[in-house]
Amino acid sequence: MSLPVPKVVNPPPSSTAQVGLGKKKPHPFWLGGVAATIAASITHPLDLTKVRLQASGDKRMMESIKKTVRTAGYRGLFDGISGTWLRQMSYSMCRFWAYEESKKMLGANEKGAPALKLAVAGSMAGGIAGLVGNPGEIVMVRLQGDFAKAPEKRFNYKHCIDALVRMVREEGVSSLARGAGPNVFRAILMNASQLASYDFFKASLIDSGHFQDNIYCHFTASFAAGTVATTVCSPADVLKSRIMNASGPGSNSTLAVIRHSLRTEGAMFAFKGWVPAWMRLQPTTILIFLILEQLKNGVDWQRGKSWAFI
């Protein structure tokens, strides 16, 4: 006599499982901006030093840091941080959103997407974000570089909102587009080299069989992406800082800045501040992607709960 086979009742699928049956629900577009803001806040002193090396007469990184501490105290290392927040929540939020949308358009969001498609998607995102974030970029550079100037040449902005209002009132609305050319060019280079190379290195590491999709893989891929991005972006970064920090008539001409810099410093001016730029961009890149990946994991975990709201 055979015993009856008990009927197995499968539990109702969770929201995460339901999403997995179809296409995975995309993560919120603002996660990139939050991750970049947290990372930039941590590395702000290095970014401040990089800008002052590029836009002032400071020669060495440690000398510039000591000068800042001597003249403004340790709090001086966080001069202009409100400009950094404004820049990250405009430029960075936009670039992560535009990158994902560009990958969808180009069909580069599938596994094994070629590096060229990723680079094109990054370039498209950089062009859009560079325009959207240009006012925040100017404010950040001016707030950071102000105390490196002689007192009579300082802008003396109180914070990022004061800077935006005074720029429009004193220099006209067109001042918000100052240095947009090199800034957009740099943003294209940055996103093509940083975002695209991160995705490329991450996929390559996982495909090699030596890494899994975990924090060790994210760290290694972001380390490689940070080095690539620093080298590719250095020339445009130097030009952007010098043009945005200038205040005299005709001083915002890209060709004029290039000619003057070549005449006084030689071709290597384009890589001035590379070491602090690498020291700043490297931890920033690593932090951005580590934080972003953890935020994504947090969203996925939260979506699996009955009280999911993201």
GROMACS .gro file of C-alpha atoms in nm, residues 37-200:
model
  164
   37THR     CA    1   2.863   6.316  -0.282
   38ILE     CA    2   2.970   6.091   0.006
   39ALA     CA    3   3.297   6.001  -0.168
   40ALA     CA    4   3.378   6.362  -0.263
   41SER     CA    5   3.314   6.481   0.093
   42ILE     CA    6   3.570   6.234   0.225
   43THR     CA    7   3.836   6.326  -0.031
   44HIS     CA    8   3.764   6.701  -0.043
   45PRO     CA    9   4.103   6.812   0.100
   46LEU     CA   10   4.286   6.636  -0.186
   47ASP     CA   11   4.056   6.790  -0.446
   48LEU     CA   12   4.108   7.132  -0.289
   49THR     CA   13   4.487   7.088  -0.309
   50LYS     CA   14   4.467   6.972  -0.671
   51VAL     CA   15   4.271   7.282  -0.777
   52ARG     CA   16   4.510   7.516  -0.595
   53LEU     CA   17   4.813   7.350  -0.755
   54GLN     CA   18   4.657   7.390  -1.101
   55ALA     CA   19   4.531   7.746  -1.059
   56SER     CA   20   4.795   7.909  -0.837
   57GLY     CA   21   5.168   7.934  -0.797
   58ASP     CA   22   5.190   7.645  -0.549
   59LYS     CA   23   5.453   7.395  -0.663
   60ARG     CA   24   5.423   7.086  -0.444
   61MET     CA   25   5.130   6.901  -0.293
   62MET     CA   26   5.255   6.891   0.067
   63GLU     CA   27   5.364   7.256   0.052
   64SER     CA   28   5.016   7.351  -0.067
   65ILE     CA   29   4.851   7.152   0.212
   66LYS     CA   30   5.079   7.308   0.476
   67LYS     CA   31   5.008   7.653   0.335
   68THR     CA   32   4.633   7.593   0.362
   69VAL     CA   33   4.660   7.473   0.722
   70ARG     CA   34   4.894   7.759   0.814
   71THR     CA   35   4.668   8.029   0.672
   72ALA     CA   36   4.321   7.888   0.743
   73GLY     CA   37   4.367   7.606   0.994
   74TYR     CA   38   4.258   7.247   0.942
   75ARG     CA   39   3.906   7.366   0.866
   76GLY     CA   40   4.059   7.535   0.563
   77LEU     CA   41   4.106   7.190   0.407
   78PHE     CA   42   3.727   7.184   0.366
   79ASP     CA   43   3.694   7.529   0.209
   80GLY     CA   44   3.425   7.530  -0.058
   81ILE     CA   45   3.270   7.197   0.035
   82SER     CA   46   2.921   7.333  -0.035
   83GLY     CA   47   3.035   7.384  -0.395
   84THR     CA   48   3.148   7.021  -0.403
   85TRP     CA   49   2.804   6.907  -0.287
   86LEU     CA   50   2.632   7.124  -0.548
   87ARG     CA   51   2.857   6.987  -0.820
   88GLN     CA   52   2.811   6.622  -0.723
   89MET     CA   53   2.433   6.642  -0.690
   90SER     CA   54   2.405   6.801  -1.034
   91TYR     CA   55   2.691   6.667  -1.246
   92SER     CA   56   2.737   6.323  -1.090
   93MET     CA   57   2.369   6.245  -1.051
   94CYS     CA   58   2.314   6.338  -1.414
   95ARG     CA   59   2.609   6.140  -1.548
   96PHE     CA   60   2.514   5.812  -1.380
   97TRP     CA   61   2.156   5.847  -1.503
   98ALA     CA   62   2.266   5.943  -1.857
   99TYR     CA   63   2.520   5.659  -1.867
  100GLU     CA   64   2.260   5.394  -1.792
  101GLU     CA   65   2.017   5.544  -2.043
  102SER     CA   66   2.291   5.567  -2.309
  103LYS     CA   67   2.383   5.202  -2.254
  104LYS     CA   68   2.020   5.106  -2.312
  105MET     CA   69   2.009   5.307  -2.634
  106LEU     CA   70   2.330   5.147  -2.765
  107GLY     CA   71   2.254   4.797  -2.640
  108ALA     CA   72   2.559   4.811  -2.415
  109ASN     CA   73   2.380   4.712  -2.095
  110GLU     CA   74   2.397   4.341  -2.173
  111LYS     CA   75   2.666   4.105  -2.046
  112GLY     CA   76   2.976   4.103  -2.264
  113ALA     CA   77   2.912   4.446  -2.417
  114PRO     CA   78   3.216   4.564  -2.617
  115ALA     CA   79   3.441   4.828  -2.465
  116LEU     CA   80   3.377   5.065  -2.756
  117LYS     CA   81   3.003   5.076  -2.690
  118LEU     CA   82   3.067   5.138  -2.320
  119ALA     CA   83   3.306   5.423  -2.407
  120VAL     CA   84   3.052   5.579  -2.645
  121ALA     CA   85   2.781   5.555  -2.377
  122GLY     CA   86   3.019   5.716  -2.128
  123SER     CA   87   3.100   5.994  -2.374
  124MET     CA   88   2.731   6.066  -2.432
  125ALA     CA   89   2.667   6.078  -2.058
  126GLY     CA   90   2.967   6.305  -2.007
  127GLY     CA   91   2.850   6.554  -2.268
  128ILE     CA   92   2.506   6.583  -2.109
  129ALA     CA   93   2.631   6.595  -1.750
  130GLY     CA   94   2.908   6.841  -1.837
  131LEU     CA   95   2.651   7.096  -1.957
  132VAL     CA   96   2.407   7.038  -1.671
  133GLY     CA   97   2.678   7.051  -1.406
  134ASN     CA   98   2.880   7.343  -1.543
  135PRO     CA   99   2.747   7.606  -1.296
  136GLY     CA  100   2.821   7.373  -1.004
  137GLU     CA  101   3.167   7.306  -1.146
  138ILE     CA  102   3.248   7.679  -1.162
  139VAL     CA  103   3.122   7.738  -0.809
  140MET     CA  104   3.324   7.445  -0.675
  141VAL     CA  105   3.647   7.558  -0.843
  142ARG     CA  106   3.607   7.920  -0.732
  143LEU     CA  107   3.524   7.833  -0.373
  144GLN     CA  108   3.820   7.595  -0.353
  145GLY     CA  109   4.069   7.827  -0.521
  146ASP     CA  110   3.970   8.152  -0.350
  147PHE     CA  111   4.207   8.147  -0.053
  148ALA     CA  112   4.502   8.063  -0.278
  149LYS     CA  113   4.468   8.411  -0.432
  150ALA     CA  114   4.578   8.749  -0.307
  151PRO     CA  115   4.306   8.908  -0.083
  152GLU     CA  116   4.219   9.175  -0.339
  153LYS     CA  117   4.155   8.912  -0.609
  154ARG     CA  118   3.927   8.685  -0.405
  155PHE     CA  119   3.559   8.632  -0.482
  156ASN     CA  120   3.473   8.593  -0.110
  157TYR     CA  121   3.159   8.385  -0.169
  158LYS     CA  122   2.983   8.273   0.150
  159HIS     CA  123   2.859   7.942   0.008
  160CYS     CA  124   2.744   7.783  -0.317
  161ILE     CA  125   2.405   7.962  -0.335
  162ASP     CA  126   2.567   8.299  -0.269
  163ALA     CA  127   2.818   8.221  -0.544
  164LEU     CA  128   2.545   8.142  -0.799
  165VAL     CA  129   2.344   8.454  -0.714
  166ARG     CA  130   2.647   8.685  -0.726
  167MET     CA  131   2.777   8.536  -1.048
  168VAL     CA  132   2.446   8.606  -1.223
  169ARG     CA  133   2.417   8.954  -1.068
  170GLU     CA  134   2.777   9.065  -1.120
  171GLU     CA  135   2.881   8.878  -1.435
  172GLY     CA  136   2.554   8.798  -1.609
  173VAL     CA  137   2.377   8.469  -1.678
  174SER     CA  138   2.640   8.384  -1.939
  175SER     CA  139   2.895   8.345  -1.658
  176LEU     CA  140   2.730   8.014  -1.571
  177ALA     CA  141   2.859   7.879  -1.903
  178ARG     CA  142   3.216   7.998  -1.845
  179GLY     CA  143   3.462   7.725  -1.938
  180ALA     CA  144   3.180   7.500  -2.063
  181GLY     CA  145   3.389   7.385  -2.361
  182PRO     CA  146   3.682   7.233  -2.169
  183ASN     CA  147   3.447   7.123  -1.891
  184VAL     CA  148   3.226   6.924  -2.130
  185PHE     CA  149   3.536   6.788  -2.303
  186ARG     CA  150   3.677   6.678  -1.968
  187ALA     CA  151   3.341   6.527  -1.867
  188ILE     CA  152   3.334   6.325  -2.189
  189LEU     CA  153   3.688   6.200  -2.122
  190MET     CA  154   3.610   6.129  -1.756
  191ASN     CA  155   3.299   5.925  -1.819
  192ALA     CA  156   3.442   5.741  -2.119
  193SER     CA  157   3.748   5.649  -1.911
  194GLN     CA  158   3.605   5.610  -1.559
  195LEU     CA  159   3.254   5.469  -1.593
  196ALA     CA  160   3.321   5.267  -1.907
  197SER     CA  161   3.655   5.130  -1.788
  198TYR     CA  162   3.502   5.030  -1.453
  199ASP     CA  163   3.232   4.830  -1.627
  200PHE     CA  164   3.491   4.682  -1.864
   0.00000   0.00000   0.00000
